[in-house]
Amino acid sequence: MTSYSNGGFFNHAYHDSETLEMDRRHSSKTHHTNPYASHDPASWGESSEFPGQTHGYDAVGRAPGGGWQGESWRGRESLPTRPDSTRQHDRNHSTFRTDRDSQYGRAPPYQLPSSVSGNMTMRWRRIAVRRMSMFPDADPAHVAFTEDAIKNEMENEEQDLVKELVAMSTRDRIRTIRDLLMSFEEKKHIRRQVEALKSSYKSRQFTRLADFSENVSLSVRRAGYTIKSTRQTLELWQGIMKEIGGKFGSSVLSYFVFLKWLLMFNIFSFLVNFGFITIPLLVHDPSPNIPQNVSFRGLELLSGAGYFTYTVMYYGGYSNETLEGLVEYNMQLAYFFTIAVYMVLCGIALIFSMASSFRQNYVVAESVSNSAWQLLCSWDFSVTNDKAVRQRRNNLSVQLKESLSEKAQRELPTRSEKLKHFGIHFGSWILSTGLTVGCGASIYYLCRYEQQRATDTENWSLSQEAETLLVPFVVSLMNLVIPLFYSLFNKFEHYSSQRTQIYALVVRNVFLRMVILAVLCYYWMNVVAEKFSCWESVVGQALYRLVIFDFLFLMLGSFFGEFLSNVIGTRLLLSLGIPEFDVARNVLELIYAQTLAWIGIYFSPLLPAIQILKLFLLFYLKKVSLTQNCQPPRRSGRAAQMQTIFIFLLFFPFFVGALSMVAYTAWTLNPSEQCGPFRGFNNTFSVVGVWMAELEEISSSQWAVWIYQNVIRSEIFYFLGTLIIIVIIYIFWHVTKGRQELIRLLRQQIINEGKDKSFLLEKLHDLQKSNLSRNPKQKKQKEHTKRHLDDRSSSSHSSSNAMVQALLARQQFEGEERRNAGGVPVPSDISTSSAVMQAMVARQRAEREQDDLYHMPDEYSSPDSALAQAFAARQRAKAQESDEDNGSSAVMQAMQARQRAEADRGLDTGDLPFPVSNVMIQVMQARQRAEEEDRIQWVPAPSQNTAPPGSSALIQAMLARREAQNEYDDGY
Amino acid sequence: MGNKQTIFTAQQLDAYQDCTYFTRKEILRLFYRYRDLAPQLVPLDYTNHPDVKLPYELIGSMPELKDNPFRQRIAEVFSEDGEGNMTLDDFLDMFSVLSEMAPRDLKAYYAFKIYDFNNDDFICKSDLEKTLNKLTRNELTEDEVRMVCEKVIDEADLDNDGRLSLEDFQHMIVRAPDFLSTFHIRI
């Protein structure tokens, strides 16, 4: 049972009706219409494989026709579509193929009243299909829709959509309208409709109140838009971003986006720290208590020591008092909770951005096909620079050529080559790990050496202060130089894919930085914490120096890394060429810088301010360096996936490391006795215990104490929490696995369907060829049937449907026949029993009708006359067949029956093959649709006769397929 | 914002804001960009819906588009008449779809149209060849072009019909996360 939408196609009445007009219009206007209109030919493309066959339809299509012009029913009134839910459903149901001839012949025969006209056709088709699926065994007479009915239905659909939209909240509605896949004009039209309906609802209520609420909602919305646009004005560096994107493409741009994101992060943390820790202190006591003999010497800017030691820059500058102003402000609690809340917020923000990025870029993205991706997805539309465009084109063609030649001559490496590669990889890993470990050890001994020389005096001499710069200098130098070695190693290792190469580089760099930071942290917590009286400030100073030196070396790095290699590449060694901007290296530098800021947050609450300044300057520095020295990247990598990895790296070793360092400090280390907010406590966390003890005296806050006693301090709570999280993770893991399996199955199904389709088409093509040769023999028969059927088709619209039905019935019949014969094993399918039932019914009907037919062929009046006639036609075909005794197959019979029916239809052009393919295609469409529906419902097809429409269509389609298969087997 | 109100009525601005991904400010900026292309053609008063269309030659000369190999296709796809001549509405629609905010489905749908040169709603071999030639400026030999096209279809065509339907294309897009950032023109 194929879609009834055929009705319009085969039916004479429809040929002159406005529906066809619409189709023609649609075919001449394919550009900016509704998606439905353009998905329209989706399943009809097959006919294009029979060149020259389309003109039959075309000829009909161009025949001067119908009453469109006379109709007042304009396209504009029809509401095209509804959002995604029904979309998928529709695509495969559409029937009419836009004719190629008319597309290429640029002159559309009719002027389009609106762009929506195509939608109406679609809409009508969808209705037809739906009707169809409601009455799978319905009489063809049902299909003969009047135009009024179609119109009504369309209006209803429009109303439905509008109502749906009206029922939504304003925000949802706007979003839905925006996301509709249609042109601007159509969106506007729908919006108008919605507003009109809404105001008509409103006017029924108390008008004044309605007016008021309307005005309020409008002004709220406008205020929202205003806020949005002011936020856009505040957006930093929009112009620069555009310039960079235009010149270097989005992968380089992603570095700057990341930088900006980090900057926002730091601005937030600065505001939090400054607002909750520093401002209260400054309000209470604006003048820092600096000893008399300490003055500002200038070196502090680099070393962070000296004068700065006594300011609010460091931990030591904060008091442990409860500030008494307008309200009591407990500095200890403020310090503790600000840092704790900030760290937790950071973690949550990171986890969320990581999760969303991961979901977007990894979960769905797997095994992206390479050439297709390069050709259709890799072009960067944001590139607007002439030079960049030229370069990209060159790169792309080089890459395509490479991939072609790779494919042509990819050979397995020999054993010795393999060994050599392995040796090189192994060696370079050993070497780089050795370098990293060596760096860590040398930094440790350097720190020990420095610590022996350093004294715990209040004021250092200038040279002593300068000595402190040694460690950060060495650390930053290592960070600058060692990665260069790694890149050098990378040149010698020949990784099979560029991606592994980048990952290897990233892993080594991350390892290096982790080791360096771990050594430093170990030193601070075990050595510094023992030796210095105000050790938190000393650690804070060390971190300050690291941050500053990191910045200086970043500047040096862009000088050496980019400027110098540019000079060398353009002047001295032309083979090196202009350098590319190394996104991975630069992003890792940013991550390292951010980790320093996180570790430092406890020891130096105002470190984010330095970080903000640093990032801000870095942005301009990198921008200048980029535009002056670099060229756009040759390979357009998968920037989005790299971004995910970077966020992950930022979170996992670095943020988690910083967090555990701070947590360890707060939980176990003794705060210094003489300075800072926590002097006198055993550890920082005990400030909460003290607070709770105070709270116990206040009866109204017993709940907080209870929480502290029973939740924070109890192991069972953590145990349970961990357990629950693990269970949730387990469940999600299983859901993910299930879905992956589902995706795999669905994909397999699509592929199978495609194979079916191409197989059937091929088969059909063969049959047509062989059939055409026998055509003369059947002429007479055809004419007979034609006369016979013409009597009826003049009064009814359904001859074409009869034809379709004939084919289907025959298929059922054949299926049944085969089963009875038992000669051909029928694959056990979910639908077998129901198919057999249907076949039986069809056969009985056919036999009954056959009798009738032979007795009184011209006196049909029963509702299913067309069907009956079709059966009759088939039966006669069979008889004829046996007379001729040509021993042809079942499909042969089908073809003949169909051809006769077609002849009845009196196709004006007499062009046979086209409709032939149509029928088969419709069968296949029916099958596709059925499977799609089936898939949506995700239930096994019921095996009774009273199957739902979806499964019955499925059954029929399957029968068609099986039969073809059997036929195929017979053939061989 | 007194003088801005004379270009559009508040209702018009609301409609624009509801149907595109732009804020009022961006809409006005785009209007000025549009007007700058042909100041003598575009009136400063849009309150009575003047019927103005800028020819493709002007649209294609915008700095955002002029170096884009697909500029003509973009203009054709987004213009109401299919010839690349754009009204202000078309213009806004184009940049709205190409903006950062537009969802993947919308972008994929229009990208598909852009690559579908012969408007037959499939990306077939001839479309791919055209795309390839636009992207590489005829630098590949005919054989290479054919091979690349075959490879593309082989990789992306799930249902084996020898060309890419919108579903095939969307399926590919979903697995190419960079598409969202590359199918994007900053204004």
Coordinates of C-alpha atoms in Angstrom, one line a residue, chain A residues 225, chain B residues 4-5 8-18 24 27-28:
Chain A
Y225 CA 16.7 43.1 24.0
Chain B
K4 CA 16.8 55.4 15.0
Q5 CA 13.1 55.1 15.5
F8 CA 11.8 51.2 11.6
T9 CA 8.7 51.3 13.7
A10 CA 9.0 49.7 17.1
Q11 CA 6.8 46.9 15.8
Q12 CA 9.1 46.3 12.8
L13 CA 12.0 46.1 15.1
D14 CA 10.2 43.7 17.3
A15 CA 9.5 41.5 14.3
Y16 CA 13.1 41.6 13.2
Q17 CA 14.3 40.7 16.7
D18 CA 11.8 37.9 17.0
R24 CA 18.1 45.8 17.8
I27 CA 19.8 45.0 13.1
L28 CA 20.4 48.7 12.8

